[in-house]
């Protein structure tokens, strides 16, 4: 997160004695990335953050691959993913490679009896249905429909849902998730032509400090395994922190679309970047205004990237037979484009209410067993006239 943020109490000078009111010292932790070269935060804990009591049995969470080498365009019926109580068990990885695991989840229950961190991957949670609070050791972030939650690897968190009706598109990214570099200046500030700015971020707030000893279960995802460690102190025991490494939220509804006289290419919708994939937001917007403009996209060969579109809301103008919660996969190697009829029908239209999230990966995606269960199986023929 390329802006500075701080919460709670911190000492005037880093790496110096920070005394507790009743004697003793707070314990400082440097939470860094990319060795000591990336973004980092300094947090101050009531107890040592290192007190592991027990290590339990690890559970294998690796995706089960059904199609390793795929050239089939697919349509997945996302709302057919069945709701499950537990936040982690509800996750169904659908399209995966060594850079990112993309999946859907319909968790019913909040996390109350354990803490979670993903040690390998930055997580992006896109909230399609539901609301609540992301509770982390660096503060809380209230979320609602349309929010992206970006949780850098290693952040300890719980999630609290307001109801049992929740739908989440998630990406576990093995590369850091950043805002697009071309929208940032040399210092990291978002530029005037960026489709959003720092004011739109939902930063952690309401830091709560729990000074508790006992047995605290932490589930840690690492190398495809879910490890279960018991800590002797409450993981949310931070009295203050500052720095650049922290989770944040951003609402898709605050993405300001970039439009033009003729059809604009997908990069204008880009919201986040990594070294291995991009995330784009297709938001309600005015269509192209050249008198001869064709609002529907041209056919395109994304020869070197797989394209995953998650349909959130509205009428997706270039597709037929698509509803909320559907995913389309257009694999690299073959062209795709508007469905028959949509090209012509789009002419003269003034705007669209479509809302969708696109993830374009630079390496091919494998299709999991979970994905095949919700695959309509005939989408690849949907362009036939
Ligand atoms: Fe496309």
Short mmCIF file of N, CA and C in Angstrom, two decimals, residues 1-122:
data_model
loop_
_atom_site.label_atom_id
_atom_site.label_comp_id
_atom_site.label_asym_id
_atom_site.label_seq_id
_atom_site.Cartn_x
_atom_site.Cartn_y
_atom_site.Cartn_z
N UNK A 1 0.85 -1.20 0.00
CA UNK A 1 0.00 0.00 0.00
C UNK A 1 0.88 1.23 0.00
N UNK A 2 0.95 1.97 -1.08
CA UNK A 2 1.95 3.04 -1.15
C UNK A 2 1.52 4.34 -0.48
N UNK A 3 0.85 4.26 0.65
CA UNK A 3 0.67 5.46 1.46
C UNK A 3 0.95 5.11 2.91
N UNK A 4 1.27 6.13 3.66
CA UNK A 4 1.63 5.93 5.06
C UNK A 4 0.36 5.98 5.90
N UNK A 5 0.31 5.10 6.91
CA UNK A 5 -0.84 5.10 7.81
C UNK A 5 -0.35 4.72 9.20
N UNK A 6 -1.04 5.22 10.22
CA UNK A 6 -0.70 4.80 11.58
C UNK A 6 -1.94 4.79 12.45
N UNK A 7 -1.91 3.91 13.43
CA UNK A 7 -3.02 3.80 14.38
C UNK A 7 -2.44 3.56 15.76
N UNK A 8 -3.15 4.00 16.78
CA UNK A 8 -2.76 3.71 18.16
C UNK A 8 -1.54 4.49 18.62
N UNK A 9 -0.88 3.94 19.63
CA UNK A 9 0.28 4.61 20.24
C UNK A 9 1.57 4.02 19.69
N UNK A 10 2.50 4.87 19.32
CA UNK A 10 3.83 4.41 18.89
C UNK A 10 4.88 5.32 19.54
N UNK A 11 6.09 4.80 19.74
CA UNK A 11 7.13 5.64 20.33
C UNK A 11 7.60 6.71 19.35
N UNK A 12 8.14 7.78 19.89
CA UNK A 12 8.57 8.89 19.06
C UNK A 12 9.65 8.45 18.06
N UNK A 13 10.54 7.57 18.51
CA UNK A 13 11.67 7.12 17.67
C UNK A 13 11.56 5.61 17.50
N UNK A 14 11.74 5.13 16.26
CA UNK A 14 11.68 3.67 16.07
C UNK A 14 12.87 2.99 16.73
N UNK A 15 12.64 1.74 17.09
CA UNK A 15 13.68 0.87 17.69
C UNK A 15 14.21 1.42 19.01
N UNK A 16 13.36 2.12 19.75
CA UNK A 16 13.78 2.60 21.07
C UNK A 16 12.84 2.04 22.13
N UNK A 17 13.17 2.28 23.39
CA UNK A 17 12.36 1.75 24.49
C UNK A 17 10.97 2.38 24.46
N UNK A 18 9.95 1.52 24.48
CA UNK A 18 8.56 1.98 24.49
C UNK A 18 7.92 1.35 25.72
N UNK A 19 7.77 2.16 26.75
CA UNK A 19 7.39 1.62 28.06
C UNK A 19 5.88 1.50 28.23
N UNK A 20 5.50 0.39 28.85
CA UNK A 20 4.09 0.19 29.21
C UNK A 20 3.77 1.07 30.41
N UNK A 21 2.52 1.50 30.55
CA UNK A 21 2.17 2.39 31.68
C UNK A 21 2.48 1.78 33.04
N UNK A 22 2.34 0.45 33.15
CA UNK A 22 2.58 -0.19 34.45
C UNK A 22 3.92 -0.93 34.52
N UNK A 23 4.85 -0.51 33.72
CA UNK A 23 6.17 -1.13 33.75
C UNK A 23 6.35 -2.15 32.64
N UNK A 24 7.61 -2.36 32.27
CA UNK A 24 7.92 -3.28 31.17
C UNK A 24 7.86 -2.57 29.83
N UNK A 25 8.25 -3.30 28.81
CA UNK A 25 8.33 -2.71 27.47
C UNK A 25 7.35 -3.38 26.51
N UNK A 26 6.86 -2.61 25.56
CA UNK A 26 6.13 -3.20 24.44
C UNK A 26 7.14 -3.88 23.51
N UNK A 27 6.64 -4.86 22.75
CA UNK A 27 7.52 -5.63 21.86
C UNK A 27 7.32 -5.16 20.42
N UNK A 28 8.40 -4.69 19.84
CA UNK A 28 8.33 -4.15 18.47
C UNK A 28 8.47 -5.27 17.45
N UNK A 29 7.70 -5.17 16.38
CA UNK A 29 7.84 -6.13 15.27
C UNK A 29 7.93 -5.37 13.95
N UNK A 30 8.97 -5.67 13.18
CA UNK A 30 9.05 -5.14 11.82
C UNK A 30 8.38 -6.15 10.90
N UNK A 31 7.34 -5.72 10.19
CA UNK A 31 6.63 -6.62 9.27
C UNK A 31 6.95 -6.14 7.87
N UNK A 32 7.92 -6.81 7.25
CA UNK A 32 8.41 -6.34 5.96
C UNK A 32 8.05 -7.26 4.81
N UNK A 33 8.33 -6.79 3.61
CA UNK A 33 8.11 -7.58 2.39
C UNK A 33 9.34 -7.42 1.49
N UNK A 34 9.48 -8.36 0.56
CA UNK A 34 10.60 -8.35 -0.39
C UNK A 34 11.93 -8.14 0.38
N UNK A 35 12.22 -9.06 1.26
CA UNK A 35 13.39 -8.89 2.12
C UNK A 35 13.15 -7.65 2.98
N UNK A 36 14.08 -6.77 3.03
CA UNK A 36 13.89 -5.51 3.75
C UNK A 36 13.75 -4.36 2.76
N UNK A 37 13.33 -4.69 1.54
CA UNK A 37 13.32 -3.72 0.45
C UNK A 37 11.91 -3.23 0.12
N UNK A 38 10.90 -4.01 0.46
CA UNK A 38 9.53 -3.66 0.09
C UNK A 38 8.84 -2.86 1.18
N UNK A 39 7.52 -2.79 1.06
CA UNK A 39 6.77 -2.02 2.05
C UNK A 39 6.78 -2.75 3.39
N UNK A 40 6.81 -1.97 4.46
CA UNK A 40 6.86 -2.58 5.79
C UNK A 40 6.07 -1.74 6.77
N UNK A 41 5.77 -2.37 7.91
CA UNK A 41 5.13 -1.67 9.02
C UNK A 41 5.85 -2.06 10.30
N UNK A 42 5.81 -1.17 11.27
CA UNK A 42 6.34 -1.45 12.60
C UNK A 42 5.18 -1.48 13.57
N UNK A 43 5.02 -2.62 14.27
CA UNK A 43 3.91 -2.73 15.21
C UNK A 43 4.45 -2.97 16.62
N UNK A 44 3.65 -2.59 17.60
CA UNK A 44 4.06 -2.67 19.01
C UNK A 44 3.06 -3.54 19.75
N UNK A 45 3.58 -4.64 20.31
CA UNK A 45 2.73 -5.68 20.90
C UNK A 45 2.84 -5.70 22.42
N UNK A 46 1.73 -6.07 23.05
CA UNK A 46 1.73 -6.24 24.51
C UNK A 46 2.62 -7.43 24.89
N UNK A 47 2.55 -8.49 24.07
CA UNK A 47 3.34 -9.70 24.33
C UNK A 47 4.23 -9.99 23.12
N UNK A 48 5.22 -10.85 23.36
CA UNK A 48 6.06 -11.27 22.23
C UNK A 48 5.17 -11.96 21.19
N UNK A 49 5.28 -11.57 19.90
CA UNK A 49 4.40 -12.18 18.89
C UNK A 49 4.89 -13.56 18.43
N UNK A 50 5.80 -14.15 19.19
CA UNK A 50 6.50 -15.36 18.74
C UNK A 50 6.18 -16.59 19.60
N UNK A 51 5.17 -16.47 20.47
CA UNK A 51 4.99 -17.52 21.48
C UNK A 51 4.10 -18.68 21.00
N UNK A 52 4.73 -19.56 20.23
CA UNK A 52 4.02 -20.76 19.74
C UNK A 52 3.99 -21.79 20.86
N UNK A 53 2.80 -22.32 21.14
CA UNK A 53 2.64 -23.35 22.19
C UNK A 53 2.63 -24.76 21.62
N UNK A 54 1.90 -24.88 20.51
CA UNK A 54 1.73 -26.22 19.92
C UNK A 54 1.59 -26.08 18.41
N UNK A 55 2.00 -27.15 17.73
CA UNK A 55 1.75 -27.19 16.28
C UNK A 55 0.94 -28.44 15.98
N UNK A 56 -0.25 -28.25 15.46
CA UNK A 56 -1.16 -29.37 15.21
C UNK A 56 -0.98 -29.93 13.81
N UNK A 57 -1.94 -30.76 13.40
CA UNK A 57 -1.88 -31.44 12.12
C UNK A 57 -2.18 -30.44 10.99
N UNK A 58 -1.42 -30.56 9.91
CA UNK A 58 -1.66 -29.68 8.76
C UNK A 58 -2.66 -30.34 7.81
N UNK A 59 -3.46 -29.51 7.16
CA UNK A 59 -4.48 -30.01 6.23
C UNK A 59 -4.11 -29.57 4.82
N UNK A 60 -4.18 -30.50 3.87
CA UNK A 60 -3.83 -30.18 2.48
C UNK A 60 -4.97 -29.39 1.82
N UNK A 61 -4.67 -28.19 1.38
CA UNK A 61 -5.70 -27.34 0.75
C UNK A 61 -5.42 -27.15 -0.74
N UNK A 62 -4.46 -27.91 -1.31
CA UNK A 62 -4.12 -27.66 -2.72
C UNK A 62 -5.29 -27.98 -3.63
N UNK A 63 -5.45 -27.16 -4.66
CA UNK A 63 -6.55 -27.41 -5.61
C UNK A 63 -6.36 -28.74 -6.33
N UNK A 64 -7.48 -29.38 -6.65
CA UNK A 64 -7.43 -30.64 -7.42
C UNK A 64 -7.62 -30.29 -8.90
N UNK A 65 -6.57 -30.54 -9.66
CA UNK A 65 -6.59 -30.12 -11.07
C UNK A 65 -7.31 -31.16 -11.92
N UNK A 66 -8.26 -30.70 -12.76
CA UNK A 66 -8.96 -31.61 -13.67
C UNK A 66 -8.42 -31.47 -15.09
N UNK A 67 -8.17 -30.24 -15.52
CA UNK A 67 -7.63 -30.00 -16.87
C UNK A 67 -6.38 -29.15 -16.72
N UNK A 68 -5.25 -29.77 -17.01
CA UNK A 68 -3.99 -29.04 -16.82
C UNK A 68 -3.71 -28.11 -17.99
N UNK A 69 -4.02 -28.58 -19.19
CA UNK A 69 -3.73 -27.79 -20.39
C UNK A 69 -5.05 -27.52 -21.11
N UNK A 70 -5.54 -26.31 -20.98
CA UNK A 70 -6.91 -26.00 -21.41
C UNK A 70 -6.92 -25.06 -22.60
N UNK A 71 -7.76 -25.36 -23.60
CA UNK A 71 -7.98 -24.40 -24.67
C UNK A 71 -9.48 -24.18 -24.89
N UNK A 72 -10.27 -24.64 -23.95
CA UNK A 72 -11.73 -24.54 -24.07
C UNK A 72 -12.24 -23.29 -23.37
N UNK A 73 -13.01 -22.48 -24.10
CA UNK A 73 -13.70 -21.35 -23.44
C UNK A 73 -14.79 -21.94 -22.54
N UNK A 74 -14.90 -21.40 -21.36
CA UNK A 74 -15.82 -22.01 -20.39
C UNK A 74 -16.71 -20.97 -19.73
N UNK A 75 -17.87 -21.44 -19.31
CA UNK A 75 -18.78 -20.60 -18.52
C UNK A 75 -19.10 -21.35 -17.24
N UNK A 76 -18.77 -20.73 -16.12
CA UNK A 76 -18.99 -21.36 -14.82
C UNK A 76 -20.16 -20.66 -14.14
N UNK A 77 -21.06 -21.45 -13.59
CA UNK A 77 -22.25 -20.89 -12.93
C UNK A 77 -21.89 -20.69 -11.45
N UNK A 78 -21.40 -19.50 -11.17
CA UNK A 78 -20.77 -19.25 -9.86
C UNK A 78 -21.67 -19.44 -8.66
N UNK A 79 -22.95 -19.08 -8.83
CA UNK A 79 -23.85 -19.20 -7.67
C UNK A 79 -24.21 -20.66 -7.37
N UNK A 80 -23.77 -21.59 -8.25
CA UNK A 80 -23.95 -23.02 -7.93
C UNK A 80 -22.94 -23.50 -6.90
N UNK A 81 -21.95 -22.69 -6.59
CA UNK A 81 -21.03 -23.03 -5.50
C UNK A 81 -21.85 -23.02 -4.20
N UNK A 82 -21.81 -24.14 -3.50
CA UNK A 82 -22.68 -24.29 -2.33
C UNK A 82 -22.16 -23.54 -1.12
N UNK A 83 -23.03 -22.85 -0.39
CA UNK A 83 -22.60 -22.20 0.85
C UNK A 83 -22.10 -23.21 1.87
N UNK A 84 -21.09 -22.81 2.60
CA UNK A 84 -20.57 -23.65 3.69
C UNK A 84 -20.36 -22.75 4.90
N UNK A 85 -20.38 -23.36 6.07
CA UNK A 85 -20.24 -22.58 7.30
C UNK A 85 -18.90 -21.87 7.39
N UNK A 86 -17.81 -22.62 7.23
CA UNK A 86 -16.48 -22.08 7.54
C UNK A 86 -15.92 -21.24 6.39
N UNK A 87 -15.29 -20.15 6.77
CA UNK A 87 -14.74 -19.19 5.81
C UNK A 87 -13.72 -19.84 4.87
N UNK A 88 -12.87 -20.71 5.40
CA UNK A 88 -11.82 -21.31 4.57
C UNK A 88 -12.33 -22.53 3.81
N UNK A 89 -13.14 -23.35 4.49
CA UNK A 89 -13.69 -24.54 3.80
C UNK A 89 -14.62 -24.14 2.67
N UNK A 90 -15.20 -22.94 2.77
CA UNK A 90 -16.13 -22.49 1.73
C UNK A 90 -15.41 -22.16 0.43
N UNK A 91 -14.12 -21.94 0.50
CA UNK A 91 -13.38 -21.53 -0.71
C UNK A 91 -13.29 -22.67 -1.72
N UNK A 92 -13.66 -22.38 -2.94
CA UNK A 92 -13.52 -23.37 -4.01
C UNK A 92 -12.62 -22.79 -5.09
N UNK A 93 -11.36 -23.28 -5.13
CA UNK A 93 -10.46 -22.83 -6.20
C UNK A 93 -10.97 -23.34 -7.54
N UNK A 94 -11.04 -22.47 -8.54
CA UNK A 94 -11.63 -22.86 -9.83
C UNK A 94 -10.60 -22.82 -10.95
N UNK A 95 -9.87 -21.73 -11.06
CA UNK A 95 -8.91 -21.53 -12.14
C UNK A 95 -7.59 -21.14 -11.49
N UNK A 96 -6.57 -21.94 -11.71
CA UNK A 96 -5.34 -21.75 -10.93
C UNK A 96 -4.10 -21.92 -11.80
N UNK A 97 -3.03 -21.26 -11.41
CA UNK A 97 -1.70 -21.56 -11.93
C UNK A 97 -0.69 -21.26 -10.81
N UNK A 98 0.58 -21.21 -11.15
CA UNK A 98 1.58 -21.00 -10.10
C UNK A 98 1.61 -19.56 -9.59
N UNK A 99 0.89 -18.68 -10.26
CA UNK A 99 0.90 -17.26 -9.88
C UNK A 99 -0.32 -16.87 -9.03
N UNK A 100 -1.44 -17.51 -9.33
CA UNK A 100 -2.68 -17.08 -8.68
C UNK A 100 -3.69 -18.23 -8.64
N UNK A 101 -4.43 -18.29 -7.56
CA UNK A 101 -5.58 -19.19 -7.46
C UNK A 101 -6.84 -18.32 -7.44
N UNK A 102 -7.71 -18.53 -8.42
CA UNK A 102 -8.95 -17.75 -8.49
C UNK A 102 -10.10 -18.68 -8.10
N UNK A 103 -10.97 -18.20 -7.23
CA UNK A 103 -12.06 -19.06 -6.80
C UNK A 103 -13.24 -18.28 -6.27
N UNK A 104 -14.24 -19.03 -5.86
CA UNK A 104 -15.45 -18.44 -5.29
C UNK A 104 -15.72 -19.07 -3.93
N UNK A 105 -16.40 -18.31 -3.09
CA UNK A 105 -16.74 -18.82 -1.76
C UNK A 105 -18.07 -18.24 -1.33
N UNK A 106 -18.86 -19.06 -0.64
CA UNK A 106 -20.12 -18.58 -0.06
C UNK A 106 -20.11 -18.96 1.42
N UNK A 107 -19.27 -18.28 2.22
CA UNK A 107 -19.19 -18.62 3.64
C UNK A 107 -20.39 -18.08 4.42
N UNK A 108 -20.88 -18.88 5.34
CA UNK A 108 -22.07 -18.47 6.10
C UNK A 108 -21.70 -17.87 7.46
N UNK A 109 -20.62 -18.38 8.03
CA UNK A 109 -20.30 -17.98 9.41
C UNK A 109 -19.07 -17.09 9.49
N UNK A 110 -19.08 -16.23 10.50
CA UNK A 110 -17.90 -15.43 10.80
C UNK A 110 -16.82 -16.33 11.40
N UNK A 111 -15.58 -15.87 11.33
CA UNK A 111 -14.50 -16.59 12.04
C UNK A 111 -14.52 -16.11 13.49
N UNK A 112 -14.73 -17.04 14.41
CA UNK A 112 -14.74 -16.64 15.82
C UNK A 112 -13.77 -17.47 16.65
N UNK A 113 -13.49 -18.71 16.23
CA UNK A 113 -12.70 -19.59 17.10
C UNK A 113 -11.27 -19.82 16.60
N UNK A 114 -10.87 -19.07 15.59
CA UNK A 114 -9.46 -19.13 15.17
C UNK A 114 -9.09 -17.84 14.45
N UNK A 115 -7.80 -17.69 14.21
CA UNK A 115 -7.29 -16.56 13.43
C UNK A 115 -6.67 -17.15 12.16
N UNK A 116 -6.59 -16.34 11.13
CA UNK A 116 -6.10 -16.87 9.85
C UNK A 116 -5.06 -15.95 9.27
N UNK A 117 -4.05 -16.56 8.66
CA UNK A 117 -3.18 -15.77 7.78
C UNK A 117 -2.72 -16.61 6.62
N UNK A 118 -2.54 -15.96 5.51
CA UNK A 118 -2.02 -16.61 4.31
C UNK A 118 -0.56 -16.19 4.20
N UNK A 119 0.34 -17.14 4.43
CA UNK A 119 1.76 -16.81 4.46
C UNK A 119 2.36 -16.74 3.06
N UNK A 120 1.66 -17.28 2.08
CA UNK A 120 2.21 -17.36 0.72
C UNK A 120 1.68 -16.30 -0.22
N UNK A 121 0.45 -15.88 0.01
CA UNK A 121 -0.24 -15.12 -1.04
C UNK A 121 -0.89 -13.86 -0.49
N UNK A 122 -0.82 -12.80 -1.28
CA UNK A 122 -1.69 -11.65 -1.04
C UNK A 122 -3.10 -12.11 -1.42
#
